[in-house]
């Protein structure tokens, strides 16, 4: 499909702007490297002395080179066994920052009447705080098992399963749309990795934010430079 450089570093594909932000009713965000600047699992792994090993798996999974996201996450989480909760607190305090333009875009969505959803293959230890910090409406992520103040290297089973992968992200977006009584075409999905593609493919508008090549190639709007608020130049 033809791609238009709508503005420097802002690309539009198969989409005729401008469209009003208020035409949408829901916006779904990935968390790691989308709402926030880090991949939390990689930063936790540093405390275990396994960052390079874990980061290599993360990068391959986000690029779509590893197709079994659940297996890749279980492998990474297993390498975190023994990491103290205090190390995760330090990651949150010292390394986790909200990405540029996120506050502005979230506020614009809220002011336009959209509900906001965080759906992440990351961990509730961080997503719950990011949800509160940004004032988001809904969130779903994975739960790290903790015993005696340390990670066990396992994830906690939830009623819906144990891992938020691409299929679960898609399912959650569709479920929230149904609960809201809206069509998925009224949803926006924002992400950066291959596991975001399933939810981006069912949304009415897909936005790639500093994304992997596979995601940039398929998204309707791709922000390659600057902050997330740049999507507002497409959505009047």
GROMACS .gro file of C-alpha atoms in nm, residues 103-216:
model
  114
  103UNK     CA    1   0.054   1.256   2.858
  104UNK     CA    2  -0.062   1.499   2.589
  105UNK     CA    3  -0.216   1.229   2.369
  106UNK     CA    4  -0.387   1.051   2.660
  107UNK     CA    5  -0.531   1.381   2.783
  108UNK     CA    6  -0.658   1.461   2.431
  109UNK     CA    7  -0.824   1.119   2.410
  110UNK     CA    8  -0.987   1.163   2.747
  111UNK     CA    9  -1.110   1.513   2.656
  112UNK     CA   10  -1.257   1.375   2.333
  113UNK     CA   11  -1.453   1.117   2.534
  114UNK     CA   12  -1.246   0.806   2.456
  115UNK     CA   13  -1.199   0.529   2.711
  116UNK     CA   14  -0.837   0.425   2.762
  117UNK     CA   15  -0.699   0.072   2.785
  118UNK     CA   16  -0.350  -0.054   2.868
  119UNK     CA   17  -0.299  -0.412   2.747
  120UNK     CA   18   0.052  -0.542   2.799
  121UNK     CA   19   0.266  -0.852   2.775
  122UNK     CA   20   0.454  -0.694   3.064
  123UNK     CA   21   0.381  -0.708   3.434
  124UNK     CA   22   0.115  -0.571   3.667
  125UNK     CA   23   0.387  -0.455   3.907
  126UNK     CA   24   0.449  -0.176   3.655
  127UNK     CA   25   0.124  -0.156   3.458
  128UNK     CA   26  -0.090  -0.089   3.766
  129UNK     CA   27   0.129   0.209   3.849
  130UNK     CA   28   0.139   0.336   3.491
  131UNK     CA   29  -0.242   0.304   3.472
  132UNK     CA   30  -0.280   0.513   3.785
  133UNK     CA   31  -0.014   0.763   3.679
  134UNK     CA   32  -0.181   0.827   3.342
  135UNK     CA   33  -0.538   0.797   3.470
  136UNK     CA   34  -0.627   0.512   3.233
  137UNK     CA   35  -0.962   0.335   3.255
  138UNK     CA   36  -0.864  -0.031   3.208
  139UNK     CA   37  -0.550  -0.244   3.220
  140UNK     CA   38  -0.450  -0.606   3.168
  141UNK     CA   39  -0.101  -0.752   3.209
  142UNK     CA   40   0.083  -1.054   3.349
  143UNK     CA   41   0.141  -1.124   3.718
  144UNK     CA   42   0.487  -1.222   3.840
  145UNK     CA   43   0.485  -1.480   4.120
  146UNK     CA   44   0.659  -1.354   4.433
  147UNK     CA   45   0.756  -1.557   4.738
  148UNK     CA   46   0.944  -1.422   5.040
  149UNK     CA   47   1.013  -1.095   4.860
  150UNK     CA   48   1.175  -1.256   4.556
  151UNK     CA   49   1.062  -1.360   4.208
  152UNK     CA   50   1.011  -1.733   4.163
  153UNK     CA   51   1.066  -1.729   3.788
  154UNK     CA   52   0.701  -1.813   3.726
  155UNK     CA   53   0.383  -1.630   3.629
  156UNK     CA   54   0.056  -1.649   3.823
  157UNK     CA   55  -0.239  -1.814   3.649
  158UNK     CA   56  -0.541  -1.585   3.605
  159UNK     CA   57  -0.903  -1.671   3.519
  160UNK     CA   58  -0.832  -1.573   3.158
  161UNK     CA   59  -0.496  -1.755   3.136
  162UNK     CA   60  -0.139  -1.690   3.237
  163UNK     CA   61   0.009  -1.470   2.963
  164UNK     CA   62  -0.108  -1.167   2.767
  165UNK     CA   63   0.021  -1.241   2.418
  166UNK     CA   64  -0.089  -1.101   2.083
  167UNK     CA   65  -0.403  -1.315   2.071
  168UNK     CA   66  -0.503  -1.205   2.422
  169UNK     CA   67  -0.444  -0.839   2.335
  170UNK     CA   68  -0.679  -0.878   2.039
  171UNK     CA   69  -0.937  -1.057   2.252
  172UNK     CA   70  -0.927  -0.790   2.524
  173UNK     CA   71  -0.974  -0.508   2.273
  174UNK     CA   72  -1.270  -0.687   2.115
  175UNK     CA   73  -1.416  -0.767   2.457
  176UNK     CA   74  -1.392  -0.407   2.578
  177UNK     CA   75  -1.549  -0.287   2.251
  178UNK     CA   76  -1.837  -0.528   2.304
  179UNK     CA   77  -1.884  -0.421   2.666
  180UNK     CA   78  -1.886  -0.057   2.554
  181UNK     CA   79  -2.136  -0.134   2.279
  182UNK     CA   80  -1.907  -0.004   2.006
  183UNK     CA   81  -1.770  -0.147   1.685
  184UNK     CA   82  -1.393  -0.226   1.674
  185UNK     CA   83  -1.371   0.029   1.391
  186UNK     CA   84  -1.422   0.290   1.664
  187UNK     CA   85  -1.105   0.179   1.845
  188UNK     CA   86  -0.745   0.299   1.809
  189UNK     CA   87  -0.458   0.061   1.889
  190UNK     CA   88  -0.107   0.189   1.959
  191UNK     CA   89   0.198  -0.038   1.980
  192UNK     CA   90   0.554  -0.108   1.875
  193UNK     CA   91   0.609  -0.484   1.866
  194UNK     CA   92   0.492  -0.786   1.669
  195UNK     CA   93   0.266  -0.900   1.953
  196UNK     CA   94   0.070  -0.574   1.910
  197UNK     CA   95  -0.025  -0.654   1.550
  198UNK     CA   96  -0.333  -0.869   1.630
  199UNK     CA   97  -0.502  -0.585   1.820
  200UNK     CA   98  -0.387  -0.329   1.565
  201UNK     CA   99  -0.540  -0.535   1.286
  202UNK     CA  100  -0.889  -0.535   1.441
  203UNK     CA  101  -0.888  -0.166   1.541
  204UNK     CA  102  -1.025   0.107   1.319
  205UNK     CA  103  -0.693   0.292   1.340
  206UNK     CA  104  -0.351   0.139   1.407
  207UNK     CA  105  -0.062   0.356   1.525
  208UNK     CA  106   0.300   0.239   1.532
  209UNK     CA  107   0.512   0.433   1.780
  210UNK     CA  108   0.888   0.407   1.723
  211UNK     CA  109   0.806   0.053   1.620
  212UNK     CA  110   0.982  -0.252   1.480
  213UNK     CA  111   0.995  -0.275   1.098
  214UNK     CA  112   0.722  -0.541   1.076
  215UNK     CA  113   0.486  -0.316   1.270
  216UNK     CA  114   0.572   0.001   1.080
   0.00000   0.00000   0.00000
